[in-house]
PDB file of C-alpha atoms and ligand atoms in Angstrom:
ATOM      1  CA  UNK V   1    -162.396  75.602-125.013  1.00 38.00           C
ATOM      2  CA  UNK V   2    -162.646  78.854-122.608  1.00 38.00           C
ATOM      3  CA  UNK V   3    -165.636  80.236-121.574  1.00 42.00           C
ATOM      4  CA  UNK V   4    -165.119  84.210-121.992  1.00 41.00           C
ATOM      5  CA  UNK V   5    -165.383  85.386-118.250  1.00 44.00           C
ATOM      6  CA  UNK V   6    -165.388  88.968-118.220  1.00 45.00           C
ATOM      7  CA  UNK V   7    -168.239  89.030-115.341  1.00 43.00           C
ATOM      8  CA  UNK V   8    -164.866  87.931-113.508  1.00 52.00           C
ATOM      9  CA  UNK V   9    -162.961  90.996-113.365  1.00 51.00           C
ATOM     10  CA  UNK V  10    -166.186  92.789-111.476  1.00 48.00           C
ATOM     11  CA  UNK V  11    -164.643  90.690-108.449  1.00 54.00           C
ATOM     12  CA  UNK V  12    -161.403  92.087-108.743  1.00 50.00           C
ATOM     13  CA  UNK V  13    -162.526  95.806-109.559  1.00 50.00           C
ATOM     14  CA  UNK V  14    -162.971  96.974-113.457  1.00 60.00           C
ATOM     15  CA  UNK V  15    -159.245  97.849-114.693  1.00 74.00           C
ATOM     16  CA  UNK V  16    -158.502  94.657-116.423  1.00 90.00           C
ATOM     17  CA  UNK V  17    -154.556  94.411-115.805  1.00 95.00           C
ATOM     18  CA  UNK V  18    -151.904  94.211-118.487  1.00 97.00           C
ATOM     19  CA  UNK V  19    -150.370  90.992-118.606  1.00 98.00           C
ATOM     20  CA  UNK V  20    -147.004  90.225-120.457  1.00 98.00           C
ATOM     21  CA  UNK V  21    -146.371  86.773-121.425  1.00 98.00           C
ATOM     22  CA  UNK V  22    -142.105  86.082-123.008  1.00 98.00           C
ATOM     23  CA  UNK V  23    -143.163  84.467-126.632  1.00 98.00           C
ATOM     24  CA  UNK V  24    -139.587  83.303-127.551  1.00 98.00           C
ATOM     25  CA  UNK V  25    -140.362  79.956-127.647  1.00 98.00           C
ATOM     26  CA  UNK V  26    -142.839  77.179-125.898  1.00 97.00           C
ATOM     27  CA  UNK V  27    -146.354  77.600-124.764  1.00 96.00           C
ATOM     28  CA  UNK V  28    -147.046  80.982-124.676  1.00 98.00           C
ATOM     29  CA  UNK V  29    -150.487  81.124-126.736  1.00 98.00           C
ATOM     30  CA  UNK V  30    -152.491  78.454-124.405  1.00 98.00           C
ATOM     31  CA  UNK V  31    -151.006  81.029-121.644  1.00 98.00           C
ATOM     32  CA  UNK V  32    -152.477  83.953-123.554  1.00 98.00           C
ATOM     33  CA  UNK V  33    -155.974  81.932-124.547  1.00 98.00           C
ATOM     34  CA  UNK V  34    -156.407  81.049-120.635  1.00 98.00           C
ATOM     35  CA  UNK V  35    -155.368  84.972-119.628  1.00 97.00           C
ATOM     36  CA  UNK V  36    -157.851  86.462-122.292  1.00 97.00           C
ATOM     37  CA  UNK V  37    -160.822  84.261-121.230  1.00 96.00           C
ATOM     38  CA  UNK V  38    -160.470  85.605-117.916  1.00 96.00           C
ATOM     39  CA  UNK V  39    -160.994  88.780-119.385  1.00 95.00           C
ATOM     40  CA  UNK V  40    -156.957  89.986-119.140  1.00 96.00           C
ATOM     41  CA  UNK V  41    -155.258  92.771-121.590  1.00 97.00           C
ATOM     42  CA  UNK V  42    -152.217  90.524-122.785  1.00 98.00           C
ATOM     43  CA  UNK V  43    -149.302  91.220-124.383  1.00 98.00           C
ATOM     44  CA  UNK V  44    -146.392  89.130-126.623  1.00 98.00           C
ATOM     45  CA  UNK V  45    -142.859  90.162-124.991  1.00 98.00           C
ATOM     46  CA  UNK V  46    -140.308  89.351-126.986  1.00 98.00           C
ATOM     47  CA  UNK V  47    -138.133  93.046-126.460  1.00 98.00           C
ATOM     48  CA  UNK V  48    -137.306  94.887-123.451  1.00 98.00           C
ATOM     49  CA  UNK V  49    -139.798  97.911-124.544  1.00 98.00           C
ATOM     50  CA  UNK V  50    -142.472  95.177-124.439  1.00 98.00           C
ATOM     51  CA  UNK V  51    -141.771  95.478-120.378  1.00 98.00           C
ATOM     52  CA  UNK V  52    -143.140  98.866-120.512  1.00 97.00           C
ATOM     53  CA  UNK V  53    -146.236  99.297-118.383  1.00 97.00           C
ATOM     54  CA  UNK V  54    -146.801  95.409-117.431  1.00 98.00           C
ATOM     55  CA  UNK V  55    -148.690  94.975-114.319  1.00 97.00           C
ATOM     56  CA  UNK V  56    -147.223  91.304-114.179  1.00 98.00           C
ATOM     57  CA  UNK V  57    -145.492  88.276-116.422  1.00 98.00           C
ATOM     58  CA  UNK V  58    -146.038  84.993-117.164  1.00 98.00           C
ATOM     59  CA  UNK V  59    -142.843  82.967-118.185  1.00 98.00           C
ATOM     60  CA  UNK V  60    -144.077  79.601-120.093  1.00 98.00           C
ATOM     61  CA  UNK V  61    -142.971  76.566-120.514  1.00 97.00           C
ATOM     62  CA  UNK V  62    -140.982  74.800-123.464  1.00 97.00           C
ATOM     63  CA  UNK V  63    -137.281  74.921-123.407  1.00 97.00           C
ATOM     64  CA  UNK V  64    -135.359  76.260-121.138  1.00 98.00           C
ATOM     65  CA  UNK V  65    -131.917  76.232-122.573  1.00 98.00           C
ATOM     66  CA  UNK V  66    -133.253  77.702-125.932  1.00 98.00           C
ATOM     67  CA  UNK V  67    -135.435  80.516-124.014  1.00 98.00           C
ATOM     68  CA  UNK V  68    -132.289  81.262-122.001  1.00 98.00           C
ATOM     69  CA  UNK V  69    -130.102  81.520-125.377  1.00 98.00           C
ATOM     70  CA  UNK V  70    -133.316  83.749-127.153  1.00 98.00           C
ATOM     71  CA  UNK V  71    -133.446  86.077-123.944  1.00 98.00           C
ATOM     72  CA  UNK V  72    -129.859  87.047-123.749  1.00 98.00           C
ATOM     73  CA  UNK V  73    -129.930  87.105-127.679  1.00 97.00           C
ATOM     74  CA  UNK V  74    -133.033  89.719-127.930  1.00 97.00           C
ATOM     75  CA  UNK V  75    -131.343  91.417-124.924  1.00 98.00           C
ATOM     76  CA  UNK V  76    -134.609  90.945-122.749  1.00 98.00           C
ATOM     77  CA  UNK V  77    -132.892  88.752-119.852  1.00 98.00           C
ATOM     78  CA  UNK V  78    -131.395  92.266-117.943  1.00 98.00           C
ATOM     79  CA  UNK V  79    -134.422  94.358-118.222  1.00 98.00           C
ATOM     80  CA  UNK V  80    -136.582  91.440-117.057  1.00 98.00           C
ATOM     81  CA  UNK V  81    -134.480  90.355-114.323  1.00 98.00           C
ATOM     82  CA  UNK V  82    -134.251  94.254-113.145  1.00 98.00           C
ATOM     83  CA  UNK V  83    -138.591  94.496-113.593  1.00 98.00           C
ATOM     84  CA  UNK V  84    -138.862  91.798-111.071  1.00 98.00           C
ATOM     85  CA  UNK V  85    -136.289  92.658-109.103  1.00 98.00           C
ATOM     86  CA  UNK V  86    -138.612  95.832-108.756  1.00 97.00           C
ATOM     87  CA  UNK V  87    -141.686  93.267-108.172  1.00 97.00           C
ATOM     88  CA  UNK V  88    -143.499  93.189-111.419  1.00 98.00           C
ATOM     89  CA  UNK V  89    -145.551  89.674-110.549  1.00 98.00           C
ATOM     90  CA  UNK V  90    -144.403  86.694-112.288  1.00 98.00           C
ATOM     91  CA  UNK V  91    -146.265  83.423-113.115  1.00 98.00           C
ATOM     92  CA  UNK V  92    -143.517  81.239-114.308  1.00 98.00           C
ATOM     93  CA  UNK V  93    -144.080  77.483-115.348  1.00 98.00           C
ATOM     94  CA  UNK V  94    -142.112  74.539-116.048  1.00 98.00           C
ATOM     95  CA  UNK V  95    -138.818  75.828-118.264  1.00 98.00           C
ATOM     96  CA  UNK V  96    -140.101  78.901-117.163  1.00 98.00           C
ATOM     97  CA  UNK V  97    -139.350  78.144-113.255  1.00 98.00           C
ATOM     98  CA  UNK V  98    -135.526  76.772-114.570  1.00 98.00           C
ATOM     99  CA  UNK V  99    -135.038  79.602-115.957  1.00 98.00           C
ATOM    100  CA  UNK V 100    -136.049  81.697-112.957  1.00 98.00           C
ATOM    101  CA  UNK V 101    -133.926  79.324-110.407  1.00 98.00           C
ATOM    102  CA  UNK V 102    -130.641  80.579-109.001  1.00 98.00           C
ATOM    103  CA  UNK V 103    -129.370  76.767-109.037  1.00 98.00           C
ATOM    104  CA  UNK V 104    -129.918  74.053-111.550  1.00 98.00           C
ATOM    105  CA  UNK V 105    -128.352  70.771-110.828  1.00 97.00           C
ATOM    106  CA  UNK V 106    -127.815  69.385-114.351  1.00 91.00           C
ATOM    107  CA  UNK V 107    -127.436  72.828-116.304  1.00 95.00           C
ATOM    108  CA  UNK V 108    -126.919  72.412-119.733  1.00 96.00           C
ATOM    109  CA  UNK V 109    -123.567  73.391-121.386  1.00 96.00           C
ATOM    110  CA  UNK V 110    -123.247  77.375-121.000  1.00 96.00           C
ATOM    111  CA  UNK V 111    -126.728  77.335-120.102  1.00 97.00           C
ATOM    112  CA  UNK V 112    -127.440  81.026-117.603  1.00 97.00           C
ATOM    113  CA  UNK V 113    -130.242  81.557-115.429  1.00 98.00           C
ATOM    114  CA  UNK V 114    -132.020  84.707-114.409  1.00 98.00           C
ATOM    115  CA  UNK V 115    -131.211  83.690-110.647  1.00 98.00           C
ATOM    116  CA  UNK V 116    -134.367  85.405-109.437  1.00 98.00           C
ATOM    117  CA  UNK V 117    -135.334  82.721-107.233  1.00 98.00           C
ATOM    118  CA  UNK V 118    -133.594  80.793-104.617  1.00 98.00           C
ATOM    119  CA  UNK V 119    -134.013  77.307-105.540  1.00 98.00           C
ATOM    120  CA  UNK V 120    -132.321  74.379-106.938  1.00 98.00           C
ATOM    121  CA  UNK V 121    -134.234  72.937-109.982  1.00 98.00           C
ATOM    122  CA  UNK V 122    -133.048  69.509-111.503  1.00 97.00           C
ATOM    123  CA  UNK V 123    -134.593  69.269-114.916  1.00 96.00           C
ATOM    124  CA  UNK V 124    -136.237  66.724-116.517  1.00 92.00           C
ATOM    125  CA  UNK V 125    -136.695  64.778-112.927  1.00 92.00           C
ATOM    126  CA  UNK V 126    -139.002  62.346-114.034  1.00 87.00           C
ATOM    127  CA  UNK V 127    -137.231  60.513-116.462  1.00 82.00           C
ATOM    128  CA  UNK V 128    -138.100  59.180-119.991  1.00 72.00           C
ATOM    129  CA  UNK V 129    -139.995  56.131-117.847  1.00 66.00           C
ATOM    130  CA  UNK V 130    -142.840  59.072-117.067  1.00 72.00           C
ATOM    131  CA  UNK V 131    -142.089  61.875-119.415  1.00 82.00           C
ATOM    132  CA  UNK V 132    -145.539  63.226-119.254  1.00 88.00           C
ATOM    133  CA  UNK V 133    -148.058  63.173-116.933  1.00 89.00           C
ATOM    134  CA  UNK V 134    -151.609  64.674-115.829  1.00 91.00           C
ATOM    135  CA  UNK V 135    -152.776  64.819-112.580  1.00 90.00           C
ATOM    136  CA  UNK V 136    -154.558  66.582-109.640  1.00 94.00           C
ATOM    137  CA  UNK V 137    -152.440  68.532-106.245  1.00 95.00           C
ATOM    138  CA  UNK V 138    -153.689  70.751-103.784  1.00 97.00           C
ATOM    139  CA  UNK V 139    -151.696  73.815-104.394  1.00 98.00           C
ATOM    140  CA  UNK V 140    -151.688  76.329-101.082  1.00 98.00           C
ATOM    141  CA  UNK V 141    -153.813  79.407-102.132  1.00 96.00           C
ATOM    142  CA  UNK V 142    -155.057  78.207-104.760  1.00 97.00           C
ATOM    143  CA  UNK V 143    -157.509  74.892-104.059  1.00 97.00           C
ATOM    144  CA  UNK V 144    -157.165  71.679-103.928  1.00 97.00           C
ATOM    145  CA  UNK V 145    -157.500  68.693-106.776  1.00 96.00           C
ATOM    146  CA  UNK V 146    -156.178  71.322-108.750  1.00 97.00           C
ATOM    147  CA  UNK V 147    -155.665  69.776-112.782  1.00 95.00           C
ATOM    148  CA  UNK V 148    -151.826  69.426-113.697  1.00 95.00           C
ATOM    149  CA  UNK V 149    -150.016  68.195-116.922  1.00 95.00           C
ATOM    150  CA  UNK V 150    -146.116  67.958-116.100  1.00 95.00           C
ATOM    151  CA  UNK V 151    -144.602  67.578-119.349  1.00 95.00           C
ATOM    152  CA  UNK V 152    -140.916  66.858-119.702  1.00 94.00           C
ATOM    153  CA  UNK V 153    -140.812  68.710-115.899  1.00 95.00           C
ATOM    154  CA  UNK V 154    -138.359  69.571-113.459  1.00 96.00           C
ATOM    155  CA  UNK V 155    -138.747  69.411-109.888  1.00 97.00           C
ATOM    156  CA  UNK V 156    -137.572  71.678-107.315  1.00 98.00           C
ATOM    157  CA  UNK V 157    -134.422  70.001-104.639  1.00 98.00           C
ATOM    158  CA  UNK V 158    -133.863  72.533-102.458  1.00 98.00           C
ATOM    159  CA  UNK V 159    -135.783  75.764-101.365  1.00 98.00           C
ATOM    160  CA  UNK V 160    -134.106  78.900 -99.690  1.00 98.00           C
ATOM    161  CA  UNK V 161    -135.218  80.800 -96.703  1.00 97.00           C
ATOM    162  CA  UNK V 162    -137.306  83.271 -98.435  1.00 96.00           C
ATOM    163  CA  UNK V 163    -139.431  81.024-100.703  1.00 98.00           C
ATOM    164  CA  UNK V 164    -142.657  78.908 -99.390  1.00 98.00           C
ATOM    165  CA  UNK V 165    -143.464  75.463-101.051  1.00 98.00           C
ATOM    166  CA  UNK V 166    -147.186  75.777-102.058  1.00 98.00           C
ATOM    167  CA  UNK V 167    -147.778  72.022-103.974  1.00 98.00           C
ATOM    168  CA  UNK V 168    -145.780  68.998-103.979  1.00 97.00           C
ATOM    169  CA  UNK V 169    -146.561  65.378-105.034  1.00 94.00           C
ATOM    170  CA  UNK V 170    -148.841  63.387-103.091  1.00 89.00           C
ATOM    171  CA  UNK V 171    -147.937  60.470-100.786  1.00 84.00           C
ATOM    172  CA  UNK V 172    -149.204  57.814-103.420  1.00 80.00           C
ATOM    173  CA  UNK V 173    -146.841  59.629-105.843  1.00 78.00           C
ATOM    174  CA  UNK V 174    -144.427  56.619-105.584  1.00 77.00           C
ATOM    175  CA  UNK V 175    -140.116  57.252-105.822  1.00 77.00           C
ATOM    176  CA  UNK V 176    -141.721  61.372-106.386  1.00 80.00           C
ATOM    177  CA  UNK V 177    -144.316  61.409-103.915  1.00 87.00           C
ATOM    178  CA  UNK V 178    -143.281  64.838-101.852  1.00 93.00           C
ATOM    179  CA  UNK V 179    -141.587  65.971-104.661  1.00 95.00           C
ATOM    180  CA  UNK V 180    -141.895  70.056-104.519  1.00 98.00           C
ATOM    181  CA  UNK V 181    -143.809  71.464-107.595  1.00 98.00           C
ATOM    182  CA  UNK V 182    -144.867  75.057-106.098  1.00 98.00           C
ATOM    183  CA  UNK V 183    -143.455  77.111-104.589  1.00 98.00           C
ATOM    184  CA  UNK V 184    -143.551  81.233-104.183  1.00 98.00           C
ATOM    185  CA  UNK V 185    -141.074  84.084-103.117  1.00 98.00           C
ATOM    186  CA  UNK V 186    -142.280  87.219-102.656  1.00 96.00           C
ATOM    187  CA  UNK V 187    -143.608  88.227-106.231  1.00 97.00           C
ATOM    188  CA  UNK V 188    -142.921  85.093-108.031  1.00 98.00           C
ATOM    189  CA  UNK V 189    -145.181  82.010-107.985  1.00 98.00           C
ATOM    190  CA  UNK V 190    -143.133  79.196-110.300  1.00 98.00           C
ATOM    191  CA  UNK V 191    -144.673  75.911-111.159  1.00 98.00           C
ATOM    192  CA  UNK V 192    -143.456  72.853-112.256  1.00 98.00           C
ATOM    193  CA  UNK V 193    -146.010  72.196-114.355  1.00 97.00           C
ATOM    194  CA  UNK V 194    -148.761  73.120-117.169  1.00 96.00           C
ATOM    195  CA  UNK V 195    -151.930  74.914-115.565  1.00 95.00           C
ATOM    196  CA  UNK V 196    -152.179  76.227-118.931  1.00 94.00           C
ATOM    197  CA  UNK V 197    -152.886  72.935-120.537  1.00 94.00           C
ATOM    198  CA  UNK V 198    -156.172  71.836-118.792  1.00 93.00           C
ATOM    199  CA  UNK V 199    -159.530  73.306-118.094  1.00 93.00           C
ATOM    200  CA  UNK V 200    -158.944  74.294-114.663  1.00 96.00           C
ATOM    201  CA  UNK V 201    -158.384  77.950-114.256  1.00 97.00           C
ATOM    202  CA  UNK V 202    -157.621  78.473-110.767  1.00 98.00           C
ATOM    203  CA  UNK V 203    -154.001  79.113-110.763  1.00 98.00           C
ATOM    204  CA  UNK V 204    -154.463  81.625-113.512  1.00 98.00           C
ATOM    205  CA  UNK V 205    -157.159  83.410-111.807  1.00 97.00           C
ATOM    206  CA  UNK V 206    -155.702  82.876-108.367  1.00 97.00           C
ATOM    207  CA  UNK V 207    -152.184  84.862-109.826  1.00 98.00           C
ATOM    208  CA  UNK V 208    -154.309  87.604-111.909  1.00 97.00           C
ATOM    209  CA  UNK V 209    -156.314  88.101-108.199  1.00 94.00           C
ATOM    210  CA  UNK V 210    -152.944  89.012-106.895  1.00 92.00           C
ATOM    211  CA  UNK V 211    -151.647  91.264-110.178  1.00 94.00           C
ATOM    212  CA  UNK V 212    -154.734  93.069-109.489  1.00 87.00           C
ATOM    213  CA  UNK V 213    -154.361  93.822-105.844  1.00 83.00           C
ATOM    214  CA  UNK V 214    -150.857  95.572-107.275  1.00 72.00           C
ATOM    215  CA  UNK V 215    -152.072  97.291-109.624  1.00 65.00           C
TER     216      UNK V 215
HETATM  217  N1  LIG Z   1    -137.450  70.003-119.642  1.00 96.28           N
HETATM  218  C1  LIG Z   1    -137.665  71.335-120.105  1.00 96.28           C
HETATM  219  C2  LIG Z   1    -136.491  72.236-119.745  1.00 96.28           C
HETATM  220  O1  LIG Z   1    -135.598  71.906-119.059  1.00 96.28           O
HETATM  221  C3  LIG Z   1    -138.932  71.924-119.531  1.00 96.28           C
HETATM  222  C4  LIG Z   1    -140.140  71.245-120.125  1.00 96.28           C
HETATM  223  C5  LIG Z   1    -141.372  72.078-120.174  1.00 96.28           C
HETATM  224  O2  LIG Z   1    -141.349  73.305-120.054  1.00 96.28           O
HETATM  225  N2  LIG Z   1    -142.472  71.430-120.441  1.00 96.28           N
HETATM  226  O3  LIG Z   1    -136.487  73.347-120.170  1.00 96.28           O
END
């Protein structure tokens, strides 16, 4: 499905960064496929050493409540919260942007957080009336009519001082148009959404631009 794009990385320079992508549970392999045709070194992180020389992390989606229970189990959520508290870059999407949130409004029983970002996320917004969904948004830095698949998602009710919305529904969006799907704080970019599942590239190559400035 993805073109191999290695003539890609000459616009970034030629070290091809090290990308870590948590493969508890969820969507991790599209991540990887769309990371590796863009000509990325990726890695499965399942372990705290797996942290070791990352030059950024992508957090998928799937389910948040059992990632959050498989973290704390394979004692990865401390050592990742403390990497990112140190700025490793993070690309975190769907149950990957609950579990980064400091607030959720409908948390699960016992269900923890890695509080790393200073939203409120209520899960599952859309309801079973429009469980999944594909569309386009113009995502700030990234380009516009940009292909999304929300799947299951959560939406983001409340932003702190510190974090800029970058997408959010459009206007013709209905009861959810405006809804905030985007947003970033300092090294984190969190999506409510799938860029992994469509053709469109940009917001992988538009994050890997920015690991690669870091690195
Ligand atoms: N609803 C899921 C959750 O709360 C997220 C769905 C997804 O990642 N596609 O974890």
């Amino acid at each position: 499905m993805y073109q191999p794009r290695t003539v890609w990385l000459s616009e970034v320079g030629e070290m091809a960064p090290l990308v870590g992508v948590v493969a508890l549970q969820g969507g991790f392999a599209e991540h990887i496929e769309v990371l590796e045709s863009l000509g990325t070194n990726t890695r499965r992180v399942r372990r705290s050493a797996d942290l070791q020389g990352l030059d950024g992390i992508v957090l998928p989606g799937g389910e948040s409540t059992v990632i959050d229970k498989l973290m704390r189990s394979f004692s990865l959520a401390e050592p990742l919260k403390d990497a990112v508290r140190r700025g490793l870059p993070v690309l975190a999407t769907c149950a990957g942007l609950v579990v980064l949130a400091t607030d959720l409004e409908d948390a699960a029983k016992g269900q923890h957080t890695l509080s790393l970002l200073d939203v409120t996320v209520r899960r599952n917004a859309f309801g079973s009336q429009l469980d999944s969904f594909e569309g386009t948004l113009d995502i700030d830095g990234v380009g516009d009519g940009v292909s999304a698949t929300f799947i299951r998602a959560p939406v983001i009710t409340r932003v702190g001082p510190g974090v800029e919305v970058i997408a959010q529904l459009p206007d013709e969006a209905g009861n959810v148009s405006g809804a905030i799907v985007g947003v970033r704080q300092r090294n984190v970019l969190a999506l409510s959404f799938h860029p992994e599942e469509t053709d469109d590239d940009r917001v992988h190559r538009t994050w890997l631009r920015q690991v690669s400035e870091e690195v």
